[in-house]
PDB file of C-alpha atoms in Angstrom:
ATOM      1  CA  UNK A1152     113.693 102.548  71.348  1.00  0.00           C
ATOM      2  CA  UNK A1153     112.211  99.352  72.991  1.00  0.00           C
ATOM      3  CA  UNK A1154     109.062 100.083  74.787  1.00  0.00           C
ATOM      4  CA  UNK A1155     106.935  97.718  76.821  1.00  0.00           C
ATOM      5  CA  UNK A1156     103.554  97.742  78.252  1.00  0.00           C
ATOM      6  CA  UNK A1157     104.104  96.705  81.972  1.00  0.00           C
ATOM      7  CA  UNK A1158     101.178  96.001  84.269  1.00  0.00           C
ATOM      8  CA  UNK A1159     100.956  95.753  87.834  1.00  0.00           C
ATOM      9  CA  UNK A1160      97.906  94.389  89.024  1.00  0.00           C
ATOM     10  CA  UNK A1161      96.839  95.731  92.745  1.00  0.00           C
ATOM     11  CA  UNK A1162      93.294  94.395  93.612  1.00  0.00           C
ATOM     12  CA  UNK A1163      90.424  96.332  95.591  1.00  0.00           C
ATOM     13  CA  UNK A1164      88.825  93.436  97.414  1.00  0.00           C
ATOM     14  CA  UNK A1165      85.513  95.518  97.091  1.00  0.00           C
ATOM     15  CA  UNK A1166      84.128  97.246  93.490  1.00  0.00           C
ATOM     16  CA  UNK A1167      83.972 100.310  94.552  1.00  0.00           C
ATOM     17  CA  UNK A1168      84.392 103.694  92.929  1.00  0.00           C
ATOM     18  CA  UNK A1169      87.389 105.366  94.373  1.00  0.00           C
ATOM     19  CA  UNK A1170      88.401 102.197  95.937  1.00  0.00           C
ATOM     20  CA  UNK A1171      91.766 100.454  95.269  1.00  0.00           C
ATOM     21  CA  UNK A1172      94.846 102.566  93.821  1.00  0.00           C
ATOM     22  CA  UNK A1173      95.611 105.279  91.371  1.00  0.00           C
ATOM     23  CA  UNK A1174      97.905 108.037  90.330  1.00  0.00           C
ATOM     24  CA  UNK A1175     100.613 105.988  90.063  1.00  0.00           C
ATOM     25  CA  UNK A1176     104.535 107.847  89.664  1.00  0.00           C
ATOM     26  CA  UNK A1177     107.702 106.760  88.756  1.00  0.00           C
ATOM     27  CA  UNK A1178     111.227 108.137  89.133  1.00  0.00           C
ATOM     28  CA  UNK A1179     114.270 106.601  86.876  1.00  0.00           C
ATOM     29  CA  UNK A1180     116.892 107.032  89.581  1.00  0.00           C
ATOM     30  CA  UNK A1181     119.627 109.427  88.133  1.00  0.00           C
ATOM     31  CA  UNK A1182     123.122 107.036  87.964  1.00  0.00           C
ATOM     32  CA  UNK A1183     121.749 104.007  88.084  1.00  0.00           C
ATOM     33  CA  UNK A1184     121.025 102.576  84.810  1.00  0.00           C
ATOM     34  CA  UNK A1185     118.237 100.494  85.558  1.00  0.00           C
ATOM     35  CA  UNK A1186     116.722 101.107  88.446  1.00  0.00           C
ATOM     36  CA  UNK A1187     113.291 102.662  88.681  1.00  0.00           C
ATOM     37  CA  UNK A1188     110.775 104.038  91.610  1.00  0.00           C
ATOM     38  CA  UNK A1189     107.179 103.619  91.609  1.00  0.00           C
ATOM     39  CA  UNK A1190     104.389 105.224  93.941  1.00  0.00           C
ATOM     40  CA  UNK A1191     100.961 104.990  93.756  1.00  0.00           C
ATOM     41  CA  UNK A1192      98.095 106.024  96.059  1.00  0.00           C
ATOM     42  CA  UNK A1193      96.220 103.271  97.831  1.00  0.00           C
ATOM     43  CA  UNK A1194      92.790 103.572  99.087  1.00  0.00           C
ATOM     44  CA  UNK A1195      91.894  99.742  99.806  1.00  0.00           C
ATOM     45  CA  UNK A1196      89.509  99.962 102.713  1.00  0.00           C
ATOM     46  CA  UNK A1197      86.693 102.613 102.304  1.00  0.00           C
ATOM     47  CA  UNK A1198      87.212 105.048 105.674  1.00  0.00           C
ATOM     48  CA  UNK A1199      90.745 103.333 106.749  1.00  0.00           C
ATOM     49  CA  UNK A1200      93.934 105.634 106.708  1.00  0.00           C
ATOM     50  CA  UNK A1201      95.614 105.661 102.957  1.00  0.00           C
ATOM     51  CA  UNK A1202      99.142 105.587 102.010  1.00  0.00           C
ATOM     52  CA  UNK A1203     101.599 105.404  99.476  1.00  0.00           C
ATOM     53  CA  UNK A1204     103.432 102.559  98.197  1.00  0.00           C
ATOM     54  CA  UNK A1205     107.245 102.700  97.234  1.00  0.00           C
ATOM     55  CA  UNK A1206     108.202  99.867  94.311  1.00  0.00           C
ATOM     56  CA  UNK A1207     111.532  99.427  93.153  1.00  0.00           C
ATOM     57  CA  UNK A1208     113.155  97.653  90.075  1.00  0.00           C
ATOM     58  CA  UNK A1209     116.668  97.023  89.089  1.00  0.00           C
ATOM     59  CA  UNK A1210     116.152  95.217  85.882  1.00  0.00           C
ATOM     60  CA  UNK A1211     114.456  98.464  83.516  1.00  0.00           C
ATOM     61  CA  UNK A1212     110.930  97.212  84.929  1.00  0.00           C
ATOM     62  CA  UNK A1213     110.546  93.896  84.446  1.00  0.00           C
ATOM     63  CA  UNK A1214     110.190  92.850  87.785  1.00  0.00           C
ATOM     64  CA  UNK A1215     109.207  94.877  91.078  1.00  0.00           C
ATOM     65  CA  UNK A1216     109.217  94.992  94.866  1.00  0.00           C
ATOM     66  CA  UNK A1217     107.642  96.818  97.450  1.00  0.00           C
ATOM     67  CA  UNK A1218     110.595  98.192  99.590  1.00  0.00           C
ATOM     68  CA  UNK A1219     108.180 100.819 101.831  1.00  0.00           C
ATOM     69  CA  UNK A1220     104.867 101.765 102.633  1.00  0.00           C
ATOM     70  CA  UNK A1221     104.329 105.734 103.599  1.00  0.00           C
ATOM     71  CA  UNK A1222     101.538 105.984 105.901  1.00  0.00           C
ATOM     72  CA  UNK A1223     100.634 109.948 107.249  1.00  0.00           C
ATOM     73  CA  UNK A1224     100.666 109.739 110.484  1.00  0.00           C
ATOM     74  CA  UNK A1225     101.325 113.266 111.946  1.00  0.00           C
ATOM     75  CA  UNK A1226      98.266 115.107 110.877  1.00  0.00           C
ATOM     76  CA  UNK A1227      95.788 112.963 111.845  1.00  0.00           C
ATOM     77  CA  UNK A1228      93.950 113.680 108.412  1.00  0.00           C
ATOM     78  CA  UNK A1229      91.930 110.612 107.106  1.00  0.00           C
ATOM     79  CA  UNK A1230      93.644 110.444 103.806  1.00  0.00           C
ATOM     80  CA  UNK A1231      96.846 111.232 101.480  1.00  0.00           C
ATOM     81  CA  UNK A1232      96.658 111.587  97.987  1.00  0.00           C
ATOM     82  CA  UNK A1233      98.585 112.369  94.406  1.00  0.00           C
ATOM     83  CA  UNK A1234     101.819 111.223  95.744  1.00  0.00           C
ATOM     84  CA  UNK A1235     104.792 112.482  93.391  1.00  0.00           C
ATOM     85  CA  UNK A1236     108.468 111.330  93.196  1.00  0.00           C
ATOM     86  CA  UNK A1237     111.433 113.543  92.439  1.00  0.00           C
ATOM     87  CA  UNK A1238     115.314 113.027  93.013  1.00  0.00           C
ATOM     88  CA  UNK A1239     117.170 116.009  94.180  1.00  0.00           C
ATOM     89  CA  UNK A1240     120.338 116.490  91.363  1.00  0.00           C
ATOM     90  CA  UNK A1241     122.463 118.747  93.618  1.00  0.00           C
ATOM     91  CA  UNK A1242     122.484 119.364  97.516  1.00  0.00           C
ATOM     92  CA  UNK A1243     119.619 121.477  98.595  1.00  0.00           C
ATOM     93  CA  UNK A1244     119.966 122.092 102.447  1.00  0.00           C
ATOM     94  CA  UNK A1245     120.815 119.704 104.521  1.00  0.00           C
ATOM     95  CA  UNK A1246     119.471 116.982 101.959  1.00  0.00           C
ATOM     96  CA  UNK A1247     122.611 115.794  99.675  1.00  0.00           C
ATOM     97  CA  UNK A1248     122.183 115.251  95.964  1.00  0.00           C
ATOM     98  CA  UNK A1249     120.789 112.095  95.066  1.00  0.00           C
ATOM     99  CA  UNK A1250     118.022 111.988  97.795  1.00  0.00           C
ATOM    100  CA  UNK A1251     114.707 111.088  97.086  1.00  0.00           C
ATOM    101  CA  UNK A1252     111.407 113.022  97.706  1.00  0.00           C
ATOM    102  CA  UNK A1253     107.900 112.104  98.006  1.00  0.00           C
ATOM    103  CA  UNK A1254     105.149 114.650  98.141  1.00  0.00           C
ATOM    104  CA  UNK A1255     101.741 114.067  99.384  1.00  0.00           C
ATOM    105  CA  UNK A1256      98.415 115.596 100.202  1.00  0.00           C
ATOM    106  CA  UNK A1257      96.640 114.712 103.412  1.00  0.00           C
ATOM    107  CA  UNK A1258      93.081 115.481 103.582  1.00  0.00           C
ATOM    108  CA  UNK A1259      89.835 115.432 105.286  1.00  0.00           C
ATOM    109  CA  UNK A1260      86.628 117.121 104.926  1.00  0.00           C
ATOM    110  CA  UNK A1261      87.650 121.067 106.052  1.00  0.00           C
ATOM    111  CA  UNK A1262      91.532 120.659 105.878  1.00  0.00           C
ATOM    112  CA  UNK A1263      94.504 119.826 103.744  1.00  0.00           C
ATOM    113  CA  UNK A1264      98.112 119.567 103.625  1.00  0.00           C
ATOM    114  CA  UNK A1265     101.156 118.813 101.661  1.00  0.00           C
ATOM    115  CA  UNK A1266     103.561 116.348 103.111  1.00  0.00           C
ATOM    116  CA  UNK A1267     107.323 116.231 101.911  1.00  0.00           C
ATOM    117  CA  UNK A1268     108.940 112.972 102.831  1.00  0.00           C
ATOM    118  CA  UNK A1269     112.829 112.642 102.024  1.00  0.00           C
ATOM    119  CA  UNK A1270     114.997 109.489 102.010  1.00  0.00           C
ATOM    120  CA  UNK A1271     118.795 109.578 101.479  1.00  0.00           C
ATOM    121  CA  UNK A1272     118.519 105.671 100.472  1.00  0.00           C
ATOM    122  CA  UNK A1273     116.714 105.122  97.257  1.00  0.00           C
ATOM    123  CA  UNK A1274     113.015 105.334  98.993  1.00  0.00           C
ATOM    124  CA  UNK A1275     113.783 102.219 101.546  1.00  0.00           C
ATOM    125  CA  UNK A1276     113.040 104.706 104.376  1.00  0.00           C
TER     126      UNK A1276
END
């Protein structure tokens, strides 16, 4: 087995600890040889709402796109964190096999929350 060292490069414009982004995922989608998800958290702008980042690659990795950016919105929580990527293999639901999940934690000083997102078309919405 083949393995190489790939590096995406995301840039905090300040230097500042807990700045920029960090616990990146990634999901090798299940029947598609290939194609890969990334998510990462991203914290650019110290006191601004966070999100998560959803890359995708077709070629095993060696090039990526951004196809979505998942921004809480609901809560009204100042942040999300430790976002996690997982493909459902069978129906579970009303969700049919194949869909993709993101977890999250939203969080502010006295409160916190998980948040399940769940897209039924490879993490473009």
């Amino acid at each position: 087995v083949n393995i190489e060292l790939i590096n995406l490069v995301v840039r905090s414009p300040e230097n500042i600890r807990g700045v920029g982004v960090q616990y990146s995922r990634i999901l090798p989608l299940k029947g598609q040889p290939g194609v890969m998800l990334v998510t990462y958290e991203e914290n650019i702008v110290p006191g601004q709402l966070t999100g998560f980042w959803i890359l995708r690659s077709d070629d095993d990795g060696r090039t990526w796109k951004r196809i979505a950016h998942v921004r809480e919105e609901v809560s009204g929580l100042s942040s999300i964190w430790n976002p996690t990527l997982f493909q459902l293999f069978q129906t579970l639901g009303d969700l049919p096999a194949g869909t993709v999940l993101l977890f999250g934690t939203s969080i502010d000083h006295d409160n916190s929350i998980i948040q399940l997102y769940a897209s039924e078309d490879g993490g473009y919405t």
